[in-house]
CSV table of C-alpha atoms and ligand atoms in Angstrom, one decimal:
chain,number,residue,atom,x,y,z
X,39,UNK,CA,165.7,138.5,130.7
X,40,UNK,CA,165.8,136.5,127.5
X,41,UNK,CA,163.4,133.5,127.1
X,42,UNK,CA,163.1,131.1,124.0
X,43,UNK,CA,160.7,129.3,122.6
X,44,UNK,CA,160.0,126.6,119.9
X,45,UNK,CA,157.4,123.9,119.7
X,46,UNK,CA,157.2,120.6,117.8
X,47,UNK,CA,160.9,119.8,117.7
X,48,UNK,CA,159.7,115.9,116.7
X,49,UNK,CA,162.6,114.3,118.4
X,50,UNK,CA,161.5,110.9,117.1
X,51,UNK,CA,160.4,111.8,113.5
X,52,UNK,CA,163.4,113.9,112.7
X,53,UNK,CA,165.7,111.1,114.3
X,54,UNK,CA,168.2,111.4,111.4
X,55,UNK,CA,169.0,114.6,112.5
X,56,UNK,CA,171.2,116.1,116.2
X,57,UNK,CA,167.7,118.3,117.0
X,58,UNK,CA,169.1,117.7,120.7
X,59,UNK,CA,172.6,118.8,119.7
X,60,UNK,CA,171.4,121.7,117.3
X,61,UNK,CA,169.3,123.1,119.9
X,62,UNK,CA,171.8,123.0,122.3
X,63,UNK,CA,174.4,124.8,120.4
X,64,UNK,CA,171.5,127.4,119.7
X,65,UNK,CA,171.1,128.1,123.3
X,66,UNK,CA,174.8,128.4,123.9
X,67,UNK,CA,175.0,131.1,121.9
X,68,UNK,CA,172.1,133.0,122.8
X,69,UNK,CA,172.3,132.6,126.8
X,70,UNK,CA,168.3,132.3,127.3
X,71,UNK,CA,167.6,132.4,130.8
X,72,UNK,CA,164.8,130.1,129.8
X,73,UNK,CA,164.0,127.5,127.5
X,74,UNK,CA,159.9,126.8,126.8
X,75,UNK,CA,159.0,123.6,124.5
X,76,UNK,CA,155.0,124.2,123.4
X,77,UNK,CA,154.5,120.2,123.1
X,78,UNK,CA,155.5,117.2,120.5
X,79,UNK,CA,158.9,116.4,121.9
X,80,UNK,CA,158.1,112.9,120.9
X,81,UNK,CA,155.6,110.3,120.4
X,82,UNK,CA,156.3,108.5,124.2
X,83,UNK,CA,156.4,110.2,127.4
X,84,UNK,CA,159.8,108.3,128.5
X,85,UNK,CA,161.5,110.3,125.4
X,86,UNK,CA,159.9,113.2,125.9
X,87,UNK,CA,161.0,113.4,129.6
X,88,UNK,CA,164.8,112.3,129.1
X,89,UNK,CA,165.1,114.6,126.2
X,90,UNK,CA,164.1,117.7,127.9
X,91,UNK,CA,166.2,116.5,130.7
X,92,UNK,CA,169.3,116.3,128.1
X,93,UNK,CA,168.5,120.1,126.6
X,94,UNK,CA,168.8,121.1,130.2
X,95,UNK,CA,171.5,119.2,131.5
X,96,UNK,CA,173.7,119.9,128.4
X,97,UNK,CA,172.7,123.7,127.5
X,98,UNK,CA,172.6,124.9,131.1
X,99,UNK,CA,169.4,126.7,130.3
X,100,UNK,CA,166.5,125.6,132.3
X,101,UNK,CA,163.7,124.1,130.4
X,102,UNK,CA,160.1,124.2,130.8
X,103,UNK,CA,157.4,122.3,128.4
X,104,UNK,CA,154.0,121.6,128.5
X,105,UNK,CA,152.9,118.2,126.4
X,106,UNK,CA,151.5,118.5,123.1
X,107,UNK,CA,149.4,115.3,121.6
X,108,UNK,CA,152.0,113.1,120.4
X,109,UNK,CA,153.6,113.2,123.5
X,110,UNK,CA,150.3,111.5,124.9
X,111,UNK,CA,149.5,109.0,122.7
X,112,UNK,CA,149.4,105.3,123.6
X,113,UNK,CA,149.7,102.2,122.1
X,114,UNK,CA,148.1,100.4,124.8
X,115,UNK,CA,145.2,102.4,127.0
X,116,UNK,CA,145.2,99.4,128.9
X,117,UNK,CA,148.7,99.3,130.1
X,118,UNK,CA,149.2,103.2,129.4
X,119,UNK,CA,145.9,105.0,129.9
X,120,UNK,CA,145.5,108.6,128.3
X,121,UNK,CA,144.9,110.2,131.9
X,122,UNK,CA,147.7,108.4,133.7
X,123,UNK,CA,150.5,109.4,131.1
X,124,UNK,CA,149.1,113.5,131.8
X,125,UNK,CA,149.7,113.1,135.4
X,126,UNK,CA,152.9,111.6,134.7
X,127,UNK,CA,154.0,114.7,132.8
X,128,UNK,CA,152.4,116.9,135.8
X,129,UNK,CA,154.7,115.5,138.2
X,130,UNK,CA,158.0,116.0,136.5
X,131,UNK,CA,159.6,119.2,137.7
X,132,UNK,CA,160.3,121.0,133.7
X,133,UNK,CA,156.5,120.6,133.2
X,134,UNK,CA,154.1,123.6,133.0
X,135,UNK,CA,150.6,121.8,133.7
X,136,UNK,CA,149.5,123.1,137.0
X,137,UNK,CA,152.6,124.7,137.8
X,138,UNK,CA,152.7,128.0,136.8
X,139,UNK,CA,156.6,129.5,136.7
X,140,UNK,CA,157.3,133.4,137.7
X,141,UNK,CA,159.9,135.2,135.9
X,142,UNK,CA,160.9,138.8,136.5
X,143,UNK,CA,157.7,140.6,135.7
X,144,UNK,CA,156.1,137.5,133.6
X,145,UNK,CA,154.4,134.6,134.8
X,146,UNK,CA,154.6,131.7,132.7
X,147,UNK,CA,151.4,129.7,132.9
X,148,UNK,CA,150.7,126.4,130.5
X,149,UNK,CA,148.9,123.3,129.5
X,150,UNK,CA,148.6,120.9,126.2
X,151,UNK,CA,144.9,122.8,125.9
X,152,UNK,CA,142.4,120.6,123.5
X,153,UNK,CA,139.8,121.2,120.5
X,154,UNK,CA,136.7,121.9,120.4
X,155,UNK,CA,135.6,122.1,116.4
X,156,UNK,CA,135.5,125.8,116.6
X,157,UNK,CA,138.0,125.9,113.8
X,158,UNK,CA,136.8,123.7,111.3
X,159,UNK,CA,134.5,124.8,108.6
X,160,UNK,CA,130.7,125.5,109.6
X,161,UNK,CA,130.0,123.0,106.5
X,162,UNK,CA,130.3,120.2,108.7
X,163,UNK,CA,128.0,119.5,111.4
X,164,UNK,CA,129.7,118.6,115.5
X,165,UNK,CA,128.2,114.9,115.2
X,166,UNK,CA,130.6,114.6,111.8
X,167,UNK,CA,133.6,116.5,113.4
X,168,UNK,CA,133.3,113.8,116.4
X,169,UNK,CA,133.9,110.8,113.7
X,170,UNK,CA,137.6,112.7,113.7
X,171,UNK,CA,137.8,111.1,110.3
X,172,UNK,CA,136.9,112.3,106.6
X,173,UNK,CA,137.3,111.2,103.4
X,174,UNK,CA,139.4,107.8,104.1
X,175,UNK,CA,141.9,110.2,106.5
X,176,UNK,CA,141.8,109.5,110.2
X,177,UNK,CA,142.8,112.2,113.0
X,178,UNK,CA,145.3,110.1,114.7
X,179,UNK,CA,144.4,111.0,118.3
X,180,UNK,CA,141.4,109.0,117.6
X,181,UNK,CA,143.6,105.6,117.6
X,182,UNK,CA,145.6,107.3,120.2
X,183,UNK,CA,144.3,109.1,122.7
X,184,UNK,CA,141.2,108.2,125.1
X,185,UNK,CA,140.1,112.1,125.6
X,186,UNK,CA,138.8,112.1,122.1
X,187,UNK,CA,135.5,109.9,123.4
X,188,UNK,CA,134.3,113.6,124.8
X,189,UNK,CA,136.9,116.6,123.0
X,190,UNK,CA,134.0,119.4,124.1
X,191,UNK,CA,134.8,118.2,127.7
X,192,UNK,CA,138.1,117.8,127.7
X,193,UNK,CA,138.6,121.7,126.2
X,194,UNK,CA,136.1,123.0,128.9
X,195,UNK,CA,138.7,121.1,131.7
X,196,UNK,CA,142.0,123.0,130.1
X,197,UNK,CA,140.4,126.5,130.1
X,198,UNK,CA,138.7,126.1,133.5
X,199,UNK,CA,142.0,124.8,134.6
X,200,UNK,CA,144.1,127.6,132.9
X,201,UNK,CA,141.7,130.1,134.1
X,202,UNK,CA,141.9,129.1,137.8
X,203,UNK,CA,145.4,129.5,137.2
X,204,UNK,CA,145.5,133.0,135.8
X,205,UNK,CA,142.9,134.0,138.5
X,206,UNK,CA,145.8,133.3,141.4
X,207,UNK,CA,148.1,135.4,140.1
X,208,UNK,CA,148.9,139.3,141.2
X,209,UNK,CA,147.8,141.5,139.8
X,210,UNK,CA,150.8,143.5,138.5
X,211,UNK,CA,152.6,140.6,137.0
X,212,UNK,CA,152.5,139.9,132.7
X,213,UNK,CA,151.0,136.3,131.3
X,214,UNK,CA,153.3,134.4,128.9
X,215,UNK,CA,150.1,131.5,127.8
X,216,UNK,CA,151.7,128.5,126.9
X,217,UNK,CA,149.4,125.5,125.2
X,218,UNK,CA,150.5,122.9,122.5
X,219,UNK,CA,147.1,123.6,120.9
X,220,UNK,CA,146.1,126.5,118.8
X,221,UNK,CA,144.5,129.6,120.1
X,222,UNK,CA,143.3,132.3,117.2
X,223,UNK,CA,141.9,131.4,114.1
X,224,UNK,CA,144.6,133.3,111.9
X,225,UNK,CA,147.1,130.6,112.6
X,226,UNK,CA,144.8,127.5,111.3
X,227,UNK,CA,145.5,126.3,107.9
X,228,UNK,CA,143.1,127.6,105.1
X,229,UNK,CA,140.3,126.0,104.6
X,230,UNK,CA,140.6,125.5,101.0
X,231,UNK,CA,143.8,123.6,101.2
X,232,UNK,CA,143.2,119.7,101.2
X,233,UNK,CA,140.7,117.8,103.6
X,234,UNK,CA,141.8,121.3,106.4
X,235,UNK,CA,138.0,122.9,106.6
X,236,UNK,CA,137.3,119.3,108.3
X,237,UNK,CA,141.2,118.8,110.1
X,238,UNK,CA,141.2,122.6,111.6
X,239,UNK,CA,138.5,121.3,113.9
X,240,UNK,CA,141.3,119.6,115.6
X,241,UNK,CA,143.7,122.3,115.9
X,242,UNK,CA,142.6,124.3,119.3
X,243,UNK,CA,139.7,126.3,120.6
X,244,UNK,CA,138.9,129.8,119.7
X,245,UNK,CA,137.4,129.8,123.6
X,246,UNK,CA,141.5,129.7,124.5
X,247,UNK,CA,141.9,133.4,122.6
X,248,UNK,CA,139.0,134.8,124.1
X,249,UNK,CA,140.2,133.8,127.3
X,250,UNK,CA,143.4,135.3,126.9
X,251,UNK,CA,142.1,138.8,126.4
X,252,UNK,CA,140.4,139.3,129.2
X,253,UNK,CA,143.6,138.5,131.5
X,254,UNK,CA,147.5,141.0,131.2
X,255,UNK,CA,148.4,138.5,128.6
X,256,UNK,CA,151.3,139.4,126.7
X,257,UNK,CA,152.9,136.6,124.5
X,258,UNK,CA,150.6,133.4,123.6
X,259,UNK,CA,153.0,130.2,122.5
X,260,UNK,CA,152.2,127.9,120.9
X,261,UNK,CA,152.7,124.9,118.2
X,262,UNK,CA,150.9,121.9,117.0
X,263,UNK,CA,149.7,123.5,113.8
X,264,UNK,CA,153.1,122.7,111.9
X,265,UNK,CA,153.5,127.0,110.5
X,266,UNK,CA,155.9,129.1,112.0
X,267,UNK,CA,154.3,132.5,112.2
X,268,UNK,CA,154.5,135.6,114.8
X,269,UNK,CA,151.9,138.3,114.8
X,270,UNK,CA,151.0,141.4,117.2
X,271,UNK,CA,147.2,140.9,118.0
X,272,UNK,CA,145.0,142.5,120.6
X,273,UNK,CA,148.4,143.9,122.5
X,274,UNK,CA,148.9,140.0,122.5
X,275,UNK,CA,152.5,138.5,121.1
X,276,UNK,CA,151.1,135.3,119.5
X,277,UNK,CA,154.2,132.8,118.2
X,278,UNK,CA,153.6,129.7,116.9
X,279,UNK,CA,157.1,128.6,116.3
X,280,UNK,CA,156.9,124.6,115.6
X,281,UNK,CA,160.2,123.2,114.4
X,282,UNK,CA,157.9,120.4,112.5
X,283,UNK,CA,159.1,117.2,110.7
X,284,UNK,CA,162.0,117.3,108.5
X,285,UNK,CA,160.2,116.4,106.0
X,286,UNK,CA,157.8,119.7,105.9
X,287,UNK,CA,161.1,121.6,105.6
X,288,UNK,CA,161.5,121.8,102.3
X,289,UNK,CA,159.4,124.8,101.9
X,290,UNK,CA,162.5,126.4,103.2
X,291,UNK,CA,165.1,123.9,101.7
X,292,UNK,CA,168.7,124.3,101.5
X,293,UNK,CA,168.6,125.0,105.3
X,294,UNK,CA,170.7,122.5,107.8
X,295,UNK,CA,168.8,121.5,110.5
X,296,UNK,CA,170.5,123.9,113.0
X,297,UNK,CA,169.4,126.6,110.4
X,298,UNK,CA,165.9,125.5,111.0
X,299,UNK,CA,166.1,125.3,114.7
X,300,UNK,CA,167.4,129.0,114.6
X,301,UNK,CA,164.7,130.0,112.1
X,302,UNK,CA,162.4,127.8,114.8
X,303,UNK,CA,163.6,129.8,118.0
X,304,UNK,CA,161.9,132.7,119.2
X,305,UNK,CA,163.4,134.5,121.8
X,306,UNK,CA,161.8,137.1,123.4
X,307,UNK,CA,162.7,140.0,126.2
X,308,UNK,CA,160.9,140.5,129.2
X,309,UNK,CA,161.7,142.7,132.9
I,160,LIG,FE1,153.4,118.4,115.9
């Protein structure tokens, strides 16, 4: 059975461009049985929800997705509290987050996952990664997002909750891990480029890797850091396969946008 994945499409940021349509098309072709979105649909939870609901509806493909941090943020924690948008996404029926999906042999098990600083460079101490800002830059889940007042707590909750997950499962069945946030230090950007020794510290946990191996894992997905990159680790499939912002693409220019969506795509084969 095929299944594709992509992460980050940015539905919102690249709004000048069909990503709905483009994805589409690319799913026509390929006849996935399944479609998996690693998070950052969109910056609002209403967009997020009606445009995996219009890759499903008009690809025929079913569509899963787990939320990445954009799709979280608030303007307004009074009116749209942090925790209340997450169990929003855990009731809709496409998301992952406490729900895992079985597939032939595979079961697909997800959630956005968090940080926990283990990342970022050991030149900064945990007190100065919890500022989340350096050097006049600000990590915008800061302004954004409520779990950031505890992000050691809120990464123990995700991997308890993924773990009690994977525990369930039978034995003989494979693990496709989806989180939006970043499990393995390869894929994290390196540290000498920019303010990134500091900004890694928001990218995942390496506490999410570790956990990984000592379950059947076979394919880890995941996005949020904005490289697409596959490698075979550990008898562990890891894809980060973030579409990104259109503006990002010109490392790869000349490209239409369905070209990037194709480059984007993953699809992988399991029994
Ligand atoms: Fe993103």
């Amino acid at each position: 059975m095929k299944v594709a994945m992509i992460s980050d499409i940015h539905v919102d940021v690249n709004g000048s461009y069909d990503i709905v349509g483009s994805l589409v098309q690319c799913l026509k072709e390929q006849k996935p049985q399944l479609l998996v979105l690693a998070g950052d649909i969109s910056g609002n939870i209403e967009t997020t929800l009606s445009t995996v609901e219009a890759i499903e509806s008009r690809s025929g493909v079913r569509v899963l997705f787990v939320p990445g941090n954009h799709d979280l943020w608030s303007e307004d924690f009074a009116s749209a509290p942090t925790e209340e948008i997450y169990s929003r996404f855990c009731e809709d029926s496409h998301c992952l987050c406490g729900h895992p999906f079985t597939i032939g042999n595979t079961v697909v098990i997800g959630d956005i996952g968090w940080y926990d600083y283990s990342f970022g460079s050991s030149n900064y101490s945990r007190d100065e990664f919890s500022l989340m800002r350096n050097r006049g830059r600000v990590w915008q889940d800061l302004l954004r997002n409520q779990w950031t007042a505890d992000n050691i707590a809120r990464n123990d909750f995700f991997l308890h909750r993924l773990e009690k997950q994977m525990m369930m499962q039978q034995r003989d069945k494979h693990f496709l891990m989806v989180t939006h946030m970043v499990p393995i230090r390869e894929m994290t950007v390196p540290n000498n480029r920019e303010d990134w020794g500091y900004f890694n510290a928001f990218l995942g946990s390496e506490e999410l890797g570790i956990l990984y191996k000592r379950y059947p894992v076979r394919y880890a997905l995941f996005g949020h850091v904005h490289y697409r990159q596959s490698i075979d680790r550990d008898n562990i499939h890891w894809s980060c396969r973030c579409l990104g912002y259109h503006h990002e693409w010109r490392s790869s220019h000349g490209l239409s946008c369905l070209e990037q969506i194709e480059n984007a795509l993953e699809f992988i084969e399991i029994g």
